[in-house]
Amino acid sequence: MGIPKNPDTIVIQNEYYPSGLKQRQVWNHYARYKNKILAEVGDRPILLFIFIDVNTPIIKRFYKFRSIKLNDENYSYFITGRTVSLSVEQEGNKLRYFCVDVDAGTNISEDEKKVCVLNVLRVFRDIKLISRVRVTVSANGYHVYGYLKRPLKNDEAVYFLRERLQQDKFVRKNYRVSSRLRKDESVINLDLTPMYHRGSHTVPWAFNRNGLICMDVTKNIQRFQRKDAIVKNGIR
C-alpha cells in the first residue's frame, strides 16, 4: 500500500475530529486492519467512499464495469488516504446473517440506543436459526448481527425478522421497524435494508463515513463511548 502523497491533507472534520482526520491516519488504519477487513468482505462486492474534499465523499462501486471485490493483490490499489469508508454488499439468495441497522435520530441519547440494541439481542436469543450475535458501531448508532445456521433468501430473511421484531411488544411500542428513510429525529428506526440483495452496511473495522471506526463492541457495549472509536495519529 503506497503512502499518501499528501499525508497531512484533512478528509474529515467534525465533532469527533475538530482538528481533522488526515490521510495519513486513514492509510495507517487500513494498513493495520487489512487482514481483518479482507476476512470480513470475503468475495462480496464492496462500495468505496472516497473523500475528494473535506467531508465530501463520492461512491465508487465499479472498476472497469465490474463490481469491486477486495483481495490481497488489489487492496493497496483501492485503499488510499482518501478511501475513508467501505461498505459490503449482500449477495442474492445466500444471506448468512441478519443485520439490523439501529438508526437513531439526533434527539436519541446513547443510553437509549444501547437499550434498543439489548432489546434486539433479546429477540435474537429466541430465534433458533441464529448461532451467534455481534454488535458493531455505526456512524450514529449500531449494527446488530445474528449469524445464521444456514443461508436464507434475502426477502425471506427480511420478512421473517420484521415479523419477529414486530411481534415483540416492547419493540413494537418503542421503535419503528422499517426499511424506509427515517425523518423523525426523535425516533429509533430498526432498518433492515442491509439484508436485501445489494443492500450494504459498513465493513466491520473500516471507518464509518463520519470517521468513527466500525468496531466490534459485542462484549463491551455497556461501557462503550463514541470517543473509543476515534483514531489518534493512526492508532486507536
XYZ file of N, CA and C in Angstrom:
708
model
N 0.841 -1.186 0.000
C 0.000 0.000 0.000
C 0.881 1.242 0.000
N 0.711 2.115 -0.992
C 1.551 3.287 -1.087
C 1.203 4.357 -0.080
N 2.218 5.001 0.464
C 1.994 6.098 1.417
C 1.345 7.261 0.682
N 0.324 7.910 1.277
C -0.332 9.047 0.615
C 0.675 10.138 0.243
N 0.477 10.722 -0.942
C 1.369 11.798 -1.386
C 1.192 13.057 -0.543
N -0.007 13.234 -0.006
C -0.293 14.388 0.852
C -0.831 13.897 2.192
N 0.041 13.321 3.011
C -0.412 12.633 4.230
C -1.117 13.522 5.246
N -0.852 14.811 5.233
C -1.470 15.699 6.219
C -2.727 16.394 5.709
N -3.185 16.008 4.528
C -4.434 16.555 3.991
C -5.610 16.033 4.807
N -6.493 16.920 5.219
C -7.657 16.560 6.028
C -8.783 16.064 5.126
N -9.383 14.935 5.500
C -10.505 14.382 4.733
C -11.830 14.495 5.486
N -11.765 14.527 6.810
C -12.970 14.688 7.628
C -12.673 15.676 8.749
N -13.624 16.563 8.983
C -13.517 17.490 10.112
C -14.913 17.628 10.717
N -15.052 17.204 11.972
C -16.350 17.234 12.639
C -16.153 17.239 14.150
N -17.218 16.947 14.882
C -17.137 16.976 16.341
C -16.151 15.953 16.890
N -15.956 14.847 16.179
C -15.027 13.814 16.641
C -13.582 14.142 16.262
N -13.428 14.899 15.186
C -12.098 15.295 14.711
C -12.086 16.806 14.467
N -12.104 17.594 15.538
C -12.128 19.056 15.368
C -10.892 19.587 14.646
N -9.769 18.890 14.788
C -8.548 19.294 14.080
C -8.404 18.571 12.750
N -9.313 17.652 12.467
C -9.325 16.965 11.181
C -8.741 15.562 11.214
N -9.399 14.649 10.504
C -8.864 13.311 10.259
C -8.048 13.382 8.983
N -6.789 12.960 9.052
C -5.868 13.142 7.930
C -5.685 11.852 7.125
N -5.236 12.040 5.887
C -4.995 10.889 5.011
C -4.027 9.886 5.651
N -3.029 10.407 6.330
C -2.046 9.531 6.980
C -2.727 8.601 7.990
N -3.677 9.142 8.757
C -4.380 8.338 9.754
C -5.260 7.272 9.096
N -5.908 7.656 8.015
C -6.738 6.701 7.280
C -5.878 5.573 6.724
N -4.790 5.953 6.075
C -3.887 4.972 5.474
C -3.325 4.016 6.524
N -2.851 4.549 7.646
C -2.300 3.719 8.721
C -3.337 2.743 9.262
N -4.554 3.227 9.413
C -5.617 2.367 9.954
C -5.881 1.182 9.035
N -6.021 1.443 7.741
C -6.332 0.358 6.811
C -5.149 -0.589 6.604
N -3.945 -0.088 6.778
C -2.783 -0.983 6.725
C -2.803 -1.936 7.924
N -3.172 -1.398 9.071
C -3.200 -2.194 10.299
C -4.298 -3.256 10.275
N -5.449 -2.908 9.701
C -6.604 -3.802 9.751
C -6.847 -4.552 8.437
N -5.857 -4.593 7.581
C -6.021 -5.223 6.271
C -6.564 -6.649 6.366
N -5.953 -7.491 7.156
C -6.357 -8.894 7.217
C -7.778 -9.055 7.751
N -8.127 -8.268 8.752
C -9.485 -8.354 9.313
C -10.519 -7.912 8.289
N -10.219 -6.842 7.564
C -11.170 -6.317 6.591
C -11.341 -7.284 5.430
N -10.261 -7.872 4.948
C -10.364 -8.852 3.866
C -11.178 -10.068 4.307
N -11.021 -10.462 5.555
C -11.792 -11.591 6.069
C -13.275 -11.251 6.151
N -13.588 -10.004 6.479
C -14.984 -9.583 6.598
C -15.689 -9.554 5.242
N -15.022 -9.038 4.229
C -15.695 -8.865 2.941
C -15.734 -10.152 2.117
N -14.750 -11.015 2.299
C -14.721 -12.249 1.529
C -14.720 -11.965 0.032
N -15.596 -12.637 -0.683
C -15.666 -12.488 -2.140
C -16.862 -11.626 -2.555
N -17.348 -10.777 -1.645
C -18.534 -9.972 -1.940
C -18.159 -8.602 -2.503
N -19.045 -8.004 -3.284
C -18.791 -6.660 -3.812
C -18.753 -5.624 -2.693
N -17.963 -4.584 -2.909
C -17.870 -3.520 -1.915
C -18.140 -2.157 -2.557
N -18.415 -1.177 -1.701
C -18.552 0.212 -2.110
C -17.442 1.002 -1.428
N -16.760 1.841 -2.189
C -15.713 2.701 -1.649
C -16.259 4.115 -1.500
N -16.091 4.708 -0.330
C -16.463 6.105 -0.108
C -15.171 6.922 -0.112
N -14.908 7.549 -1.247
C -13.666 8.287 -1.475
C -13.914 9.774 -1.244
N -13.168 10.358 -0.317
C -13.375 11.761 0.040
C -12.505 12.646 -0.852
N -13.157 13.336 -1.784
C -12.432 14.177 -2.740
C -12.112 15.541 -2.152
N -12.770 15.881 -1.050
C -12.522 17.122 -0.322
C -12.978 16.892 1.111
N -12.818 17.873 1.981
C -13.207 17.714 3.374
C -14.702 17.418 3.468
N -15.041 16.303 4.111
C -16.433 15.897 4.327
C -17.222 15.727 3.021
N -16.513 15.422 1.927
C -17.168 15.322 0.618
C -16.833 13.990 -0.047
N -17.671 12.957 0.200
C -17.392 11.648 -0.406
C -18.089 11.450 -1.744
N -17.474 10.646 -2.576
C -18.141 10.100 -3.750
C -18.132 8.584 -3.578
N -19.081 7.908 -4.204
C -19.178 6.460 -4.070
C -18.653 5.787 -5.334
N -17.766 4.826 -5.139
C -17.235 4.046 -6.263
C -17.576 2.586 -6.016
N -18.338 1.990 -6.934
C -18.716 0.589 -6.758
C -18.315 -0.281 -7.938
N -17.833 0.349 -9.018
C -17.418 -0.414 -10.193
C -16.001 -0.037 -10.615
N -15.301 -1.001 -11.161
C -13.984 -0.777 -11.752
C -13.948 -1.550 -13.060
N -13.752 -0.840 -14.144
C -13.787 -1.438 -15.477
C -15.097 -2.196 -15.691
N -16.194 -1.544 -15.298
C -17.558 -2.033 -15.489
C -17.889 -3.284 -14.680
N -17.076 -3.595 -13.708
C -17.340 -4.744 -12.850
C -17.375 -4.316 -11.389
N -18.148 -5.056 -10.587
C -18.183 -4.780 -9.151
C -16.791 -4.923 -8.559
N -16.485 -4.082 -7.584
C -15.183 -4.140 -6.925
C -15.200 -5.207 -5.837
N -14.224 -6.101 -5.877
C -14.044 -7.107 -4.833
C -12.603 -7.007 -4.334
N -12.462 -6.774 -3.049
C -11.127 -6.612 -2.478
C -10.438 -7.957 -2.315
N -9.140 -7.960 -2.553
C -8.321 -9.132 -2.249
C -6.915 -8.655 -1.903
N -6.056 -9.582 -1.583
C -4.705 -9.237 -1.137
C -3.918 -8.504 -2.218
N -4.199 -8.816 -3.479
C -3.440 -8.223 -4.576
C -3.880 -6.790 -4.892
N -5.174 -6.520 -4.815
C -5.632 -5.178 -5.224
C -5.905 -4.224 -4.057
N -5.696 -4.686 -2.849
C -6.009 -3.880 -1.664
C -5.300 -2.524 -1.693
N -4.028 -2.542 -2.013
C -3.254 -1.300 -1.997
C -3.631 -0.371 -3.137
N -4.254 -0.902 -4.177
C -4.692 -0.063 -5.289
C -5.954 0.715 -4.912
N -6.885 0.037 -4.279
C -8.166 0.669 -3.963
C -8.149 1.457 -2.642
N -7.298 1.050 -1.702
C -7.272 1.705 -0.396
C -6.188 2.772 -0.385
N -6.619 4.026 -0.307
C -5.689 5.157 -0.255
C -6.033 6.019 0.956
N -5.332 7.099 1.109
C -5.623 8.012 2.215
C -6.972 8.698 2.097
N -7.557 8.655 0.906
C -8.876 9.268 0.701
C -10.016 8.244 0.737
N -9.672 6.962 0.758
C -10.698 5.913 0.830
C -11.087 5.750 2.296
N -12.003 6.595 2.743
C -12.304 6.643 4.177
C -13.187 5.482 4.613
N -14.280 5.229 3.901
C -15.230 4.220 4.373
C -15.446 3.129 3.327
N -15.745 1.924 3.817
C -16.026 0.774 2.963
C -17.343 0.147 3.400
N -18.183 -0.175 2.428
C -19.392 -0.946 2.713
C -19.360 -2.219 1.886
N -19.975 -3.266 2.409
C -20.026 -4.541 1.706
C -21.464 -4.835 1.315
N -21.647 -5.351 0.098
C -22.979 -5.647 -0.411
C -23.368 -7.096 -0.119
N -24.676 -7.301 0.067
C -25.185 -8.654 0.237
C -25.428 -9.282 -1.134
N -25.048 -10.524 -1.254
C -25.309 -11.260 -2.486
C -26.726 -11.815 -2.466
N -27.200 -12.222 -3.613
C -28.570 -12.685 -3.718
C -28.766 -14.120 -3.259
N -29.820 -14.330 -2.455
C -30.297 -15.665 -2.079
C -29.311 -16.518 -1.286
N -28.354 -15.875 -0.634
C -27.492 -16.625 0.278
C -27.043 -15.726 1.437
N -28.050 -15.136 2.079
C -27.784 -14.270 3.230
C -27.304 -15.111 4.403
N -26.170 -14.741 4.961
C -25.563 -15.538 6.029
C -25.783 -14.955 7.416
N -26.360 -13.760 7.483
C -26.637 -13.165 8.803
C -27.728 -12.107 8.703
N -28.515 -12.018 9.777
C -29.422 -10.888 9.925
C -28.565 -9.665 10.247
N -28.978 -8.504 9.780
C -28.274 -7.273 10.120
C -29.305 -6.174 10.322
N -29.429 -5.713 11.561
C -30.350 -4.633 11.909
C -29.542 -3.358 12.115
N -29.855 -2.345 11.327
C -29.226 -1.040 11.472
C -30.043 -0.234 12.478
N -29.489 -0.044 13.668
C -30.158 0.765 14.692
C -29.886 2.224 14.341
N -30.817 2.790 13.594
C -30.683 4.146 13.048
C -31.385 5.124 13.982
N -30.620 5.851 14.746
C -31.179 6.718 15.786
C -31.132 8.187 15.385
N -32.212 8.898 15.667
C -32.259 10.327 15.417
C -31.341 11.100 16.356
N -31.101 12.345 16.030
C -30.162 13.160 16.811
C -30.667 13.458 18.219
N -31.959 13.289 18.449
C -32.515 13.544 19.786
C -32.449 12.326 20.701
N -31.916 11.238 20.185
C -31.837 9.989 20.953
C -30.498 9.920 21.690
N -30.540 9.625 22.980
C -29.316 9.540 23.774
C -28.583 8.231 23.506
N -27.307 8.200 23.858
C -26.509 6.988 23.681
C -27.070 5.836 24.512
N -27.532 6.139 25.721
C -28.116 5.089 26.563
C -29.367 4.502 25.922
N -30.180 5.338 25.285
C -31.384 4.847 24.609
C -31.025 3.943 23.441
N -29.960 4.286 22.732
C -29.504 3.440 21.629
C -29.074 2.068 22.156
N -28.368 2.065 23.278
C -27.887 0.807 23.843
C -29.036 -0.062 24.332
N -30.038 0.559 24.915
C -31.222 -0.191 25.349
C -31.880 -0.848 24.138
N -31.938 -0.120 23.041
C -32.502 -0.668 21.813
C -31.705 -1.880 21.342
N -30.387 -1.761 21.327
C -29.531 -2.882 20.911
C -29.790 -4.104 21.784
N -29.868 -3.900 23.084
C -30.091 -5.017 24.001
C -31.438 -5.683 23.752
N -32.432 -4.902 23.346
C -33.737 -5.480 23.047
C -33.724 -6.263 21.745
N -32.964 -5.791 20.759
C -32.817 -6.564 19.528
C -32.105 -7.880 19.827
N -31.069 -7.824 20.653
C -30.354 -9.044 21.037
C -31.272 -10.001 21.798
N -32.157 -9.446 22.604
C -33.116 -10.282 23.336
C -34.025 -11.041 22.365
N -34.490 -10.355 21.323
C -35.305 -11.015 20.301
C -34.489 -12.082 19.588
N -33.227 -11.755 19.279
C -32.354 -12.719 18.594
C -32.173 -14.003 19.401
N -32.117 -13.884 20.720
C -31.866 -15.058 21.551
C -32.965 -16.120 21.406
N -34.155 -15.703 21.013
C -35.267 -16.642 20.877
C -35.414 -17.196 19.458
N -34.494 -16.829 18.575
C -34.551 -17.306 17.190
C -33.550 -18.453 17.035
N -34.055 -19.639 16.832
C -33.206 -20.830 16.797
C -32.291 -20.877 15.580
N -32.632 -20.107 14.558
C -31.789 -20.063 13.349
C -30.443 -19.397 13.610
N -30.353 -18.613 14.667
C -29.153 -17.810 14.944
C -28.164 -18.605 15.786
N -26.911 -18.633 15.324
C -25.865 -19.355 16.053
C -25.044 -18.438 16.960
N -24.872 -17.183 16.569
C -24.138 -16.223 17.396
C -24.546 -14.811 17.014
N -24.256 -13.869 17.906
C -24.632 -12.476 17.666
C -23.397 -11.582 17.712
N -23.594 -10.371 17.213
C -22.482 -9.422 17.155
C -23.040 -8.003 17.097
N -22.289 -7.041 17.636
C -22.677 -5.634 17.584
C -21.476 -4.812 17.137
N -21.678 -3.938 16.140
C -20.625 -3.023 15.717
C -21.148 -1.587 15.753
N -20.215 -0.654 15.729
C -20.539 0.771 15.821
C -20.804 1.342 14.437
N -21.934 2.019 14.278
C -22.199 2.741 13.034
C -21.981 4.233 13.285
N -22.256 5.047 12.289
C -21.971 6.475 12.413
C -22.739 7.121 13.560
N -24.030 6.785 13.680
C -24.824 7.404 14.743
C -25.573 6.387 15.585
N -25.323 5.102 15.343
C -25.999 4.066 16.106
C -25.168 2.800 16.167
N -25.813 1.683 15.861
C -25.142 0.386 15.916
C -25.692 -0.526 14.830
N -24.912 -1.544 14.478
C -25.388 -2.635 13.645
C -25.421 -3.878 14.523
N -26.551 -4.572 14.500
C -26.715 -5.783 15.305
C -26.851 -6.970 14.353
N -25.965 -7.950 14.508
C -25.917 -9.099 13.614
C -26.378 -10.367 14.334
N -27.082 -11.201 13.578
C -27.407 -12.539 14.039
C -26.967 -13.520 12.968
N -25.876 -14.240 13.216
C -25.322 -15.142 12.204
C -26.148 -16.423 12.133
N -26.478 -16.827 10.916
C -27.431 -17.904 10.681
C -26.774 -19.276 10.574
N -27.493 -20.280 10.988
C -27.001 -21.649 10.887
C -27.020 -22.149 9.448
N -27.874 -21.520 8.643
C -27.926 -21.848 7.215
C -28.314 -20.587 6.450
N -27.838 -20.425 5.230
C -28.178 -19.231 4.447
C -29.673 -19.168 4.136
N -30.182 -17.934 4.009
C -31.578 -17.708 3.650
C -31.653 -16.808 2.417
N -32.787 -16.856 1.732
C -33.044 -15.894 0.683
C -33.250 -14.525 1.327
N -32.802 -13.496 0.658
C -32.819 -12.157 1.251
C -34.221 -11.716 1.665
N -35.171 -11.784 0.734
C -36.533 -11.332 1.033
C -37.174 -12.175 2.127
N -36.901 -13.464 2.109
C -37.428 -14.357 3.136
C -36.900 -13.964 4.514
N -35.606 -13.649 4.578
C -34.987 -13.265 5.850
C -35.555 -11.939 6.364
N -35.723 -10.971 5.469
C -36.270 -9.670 5.877
C -37.685 -9.838 6.415
N -38.508 -10.585 5.703
C -39.895 -10.800 6.129
C -39.941 -11.492 7.485
N -39.132 -12.545 7.637
C -39.110 -13.308 8.888
C -38.704 -12.420 10.066
N -37.608 -11.675 9.904
C -37.108 -10.873 11.018
C -38.040 -9.702 11.327
N -38.615 -9.085 10.307
C -39.565 -7.997 10.551
C -40.738 -8.487 11.398
N -41.234 -9.682 11.068
C -42.348 -10.251 11.828
C -41.950 -10.512 13.270
N -40.767 -11.058 13.483
C -40.328 -11.373 14.849
C -40.134 -10.108 15.677
N -39.595 -9.082 15.073
C -39.405 -7.826 15.794
C -40.737 -7.166 16.113
N -41.654 -7.175 15.166
C -42.947 -6.512 15.377
C -43.856 -7.295 16.320
N -43.586 -8.580 16.485
C -44.360 -9.378 17.430
C -43.966 -9.099 18.873
N -42.793 -8.526 19.068
C -42.322 -8.222 20.413
C -42.992 -6.926 20.891
N -43.687 -6.985 22.002
C -44.476 -5.844 22.474
C -43.613 -4.615 22.757
N -42.456 -4.820 23.399
C -41.605 -3.676 23.735
C -41.038 -3.032 22.480
N -40.574 -3.848 21.546
C -40.021 -3.329 20.294
C -41.101 -2.585 19.517
N -42.267 -3.196 19.399
C -43.364 -2.585 18.645
C -43.784 -1.237 19.233
N -43.749 -1.125 20.552
C -44.174 0.103 21.223
C -43.144 1.218 21.120
N -41.863 0.859 21.153
C -40.817 1.874 21.305
C -40.011 2.186 20.050
N -40.060 1.306 19.045
C -39.210 1.503 17.875
C -40.010 1.358 16.580
N -39.444 1.886 15.538
C -40.036 1.780 14.207
C -39.252 0.727 13.429
N -39.937 -0.300 12.954
C -39.285 -1.352 12.174
C -39.617 -1.097 10.714
N -38.636 -0.595 9.973
C -38.921 -0.187 8.598
C -37.639 -0.114 7.787
N -37.789 -0.294 6.482
C -36.667 -0.118 5.566
C -36.718 1.247 4.894
N -37.670 2.068 5.316
C -37.789 3.405 4.749
C -36.910 4.392 5.506
N -36.589 5.488 4.828
C -35.723 6.502 5.413
C -36.375 7.130 6.643
N -35.612 7.220 7.736
C -36.120 7.861 8.947
C -36.071 9.376 8.785
N -37.181 10.051 9.128
C -37.252 11.507 9.022
C -37.399 12.186 10.383
N -37.814 11.446 11.383
C -38.059 11.990 12.721
C -36.806 11.816 13.579
N -36.264 12.919 14.084
C -35.026 12.864 14.874
C -35.261 12.369 16.299
N -36.512 12.097 16.658
C -36.834 11.583 17.993
C -37.191 10.097 17.957
N -36.843 9.437 16.858
C -37.222 8.039 16.649
C -35.988 7.170 16.427
N -36.077 5.927 16.907
C -35.087 4.912 16.534
C -35.740 3.993 15.513
N -35.135 3.908 14.348
C -35.638 3.051 13.284
C -34.782 1.789 13.205
N -35.431 0.641 13.243
C -34.721 -0.625 13.039
C -34.782 -0.925 11.556
N -33.710 -0.568 10.874
C -33.659 -0.618 9.416
C -33.114 -1.973 8.961
N -33.884 -2.663 8.128
C -33.482 -3.983 7.643
C -32.913 -3.935 6.227
N -32.713 -2.729 5.693
C -32.195 -2.566 4.338
C -30.885 -3.318 4.083
N -29.954 -3.389 5.064
C -28.687 -4.098 4.790
C -28.844 -5.572 4.442
N -30.048 -6.135 4.642
C -30.245 -7.558 4.393
C -30.727 -7.867 2.980
N -31.183 -6.850 2.260
C -31.684 -7.082 0.904
C -30.529 -7.398 -0.058
N -30.868 -8.032 -1.186
C -29.885 -8.236 -2.232
C -29.332 -6.875 -2.665
N -28.039 -6.725 -2.614
C -27.310 -5.490 -2.904
C -27.502 -4.417 -1.827
N -28.193 -4.783 -0.754
C -28.169 -3.919 0.418
C -26.758 -3.927 0.992
N -26.382 -2.911 1.737
C -24.997 -2.835 2.216
C -24.922 -2.278 3.628
N -23.793 -2.528 4.252
C -23.505 -1.956 5.568
C -22.005 -1.730 5.672
N -21.602 -0.869 6.571
C -20.177 -0.584 6.763
C -19.437 -1.856 7.158
N -18.290 -2.070 6.561
C -17.472 -3.241 6.872
C -16.925 -3.117 8.291
N -17.121 -4.125 9.140
C -16.513 -4.070 10.465
C -15.014 -3.807 10.387
N -14.562 -2.862 11.206
C -13.185 -2.395 11.331
C -12.797 -1.360 10.282
N -13.688 -1.073 9.333
C -13.467 0.081 8.453
C -13.929 1.337 9.177
N -13.705 2.494 8.567
C -14.264 3.728 9.104
C -15.717 3.868 8.663
N -16.548 4.404 9.543
C -17.845 4.907 9.113
C -17.607 6.225 8.383
N -18.661 6.752 7.767
C -18.490 7.957 6.952
C -18.261 9.221 7.774
N -18.389 9.132 9.096
C -18.057 10.275 9.949
C -16.705 10.098 10.633
N -15.971 9.053 10.248
C -14.624 8.849 10.783
C -14.540 7.957 12.006
N -15.678 7.557 12.575
C -15.639 6.618 13.693
C -15.383 5.212 13.162
N -14.608 4.443 13.902
C -14.308 3.079 13.487
C -15.526 2.195 13.722
N -15.827 1.370 12.748
C -16.915 0.401 12.870
C -16.386 -0.786 13.684
N -16.151 -0.525 14.962
C -15.501 -1.509 15.820
C -16.516 -2.474 16.438
N -16.031 -3.637 16.800
C -16.858 -4.670 17.425
C -16.981 -4.360 18.920
N -18.222 -4.151 19.373
C -18.454 -3.829 20.790
C -19.397 -4.853 21.429
N -19.422 -6.053 20.863
C -20.329 -7.093 21.349
C -20.158 -7.336 22.840
N -18.923 -7.360 23.303
C -18.655 -7.709 24.700
C -18.608 -6.514 25.632
N -18.569 -5.296 25.065
C -18.422 -4.136 25.955
C -19.349 -2.976 25.591
N -20.495 -3.280 25.021
C -21.373 -2.202 24.585
C -21.829 -1.322 25.750
N -21.983 -1.887 26.922
C -22.427 -1.090 28.074
C -21.402 -0.038 28.451
N -20.127 -0.340 28.255
C -19.054 0.601 28.624
C -18.621 1.488 27.460
N -19.053 1.135 26.257
C -18.577 1.846 25.073
C -19.004 3.314 25.073
N -18.061 4.184 24.647
C -18.339 5.594 24.406
C -17.858 5.929 22.997
N -18.529 6.879 22.361
C -18.191 7.221 20.973
C -16.716 7.590 20.818
N -16.136 8.207 21.826
C -14.734 8.609 21.742
C -13.804 7.403 21.616
N -14.286 6.208 22.024
C -13.475 4.998 21.917
C -13.223 4.611 20.461
N -14.070 5.101 19.546
C -13.961 4.728 18.132
C -13.233 5.782 17.305
N -12.555 6.705 17.981
C -11.775 7.739 17.302
C -10.326 7.277 17.180
N -9.673 7.581 16.068
C -8.251 7.280 15.928
C -7.423 8.527 16.228
N -6.256 8.297 16.773
C -5.320 9.394 17.041
C -3.974 9.015 16.445
N -3.508 9.848 15.521
C -2.213 9.605 14.868
C -2.145 8.216 14.229
N -3.321 7.762 13.741
C -3.349 6.491 13.023
C -3.444 5.287 13.919
N -3.499 5.486 15.232
C -3.565 4.369 16.156
C -4.749 4.584 17.092
N -5.609 3.555 17.197
C -6.769 3.692 18.059
C -6.338 3.455 19.498
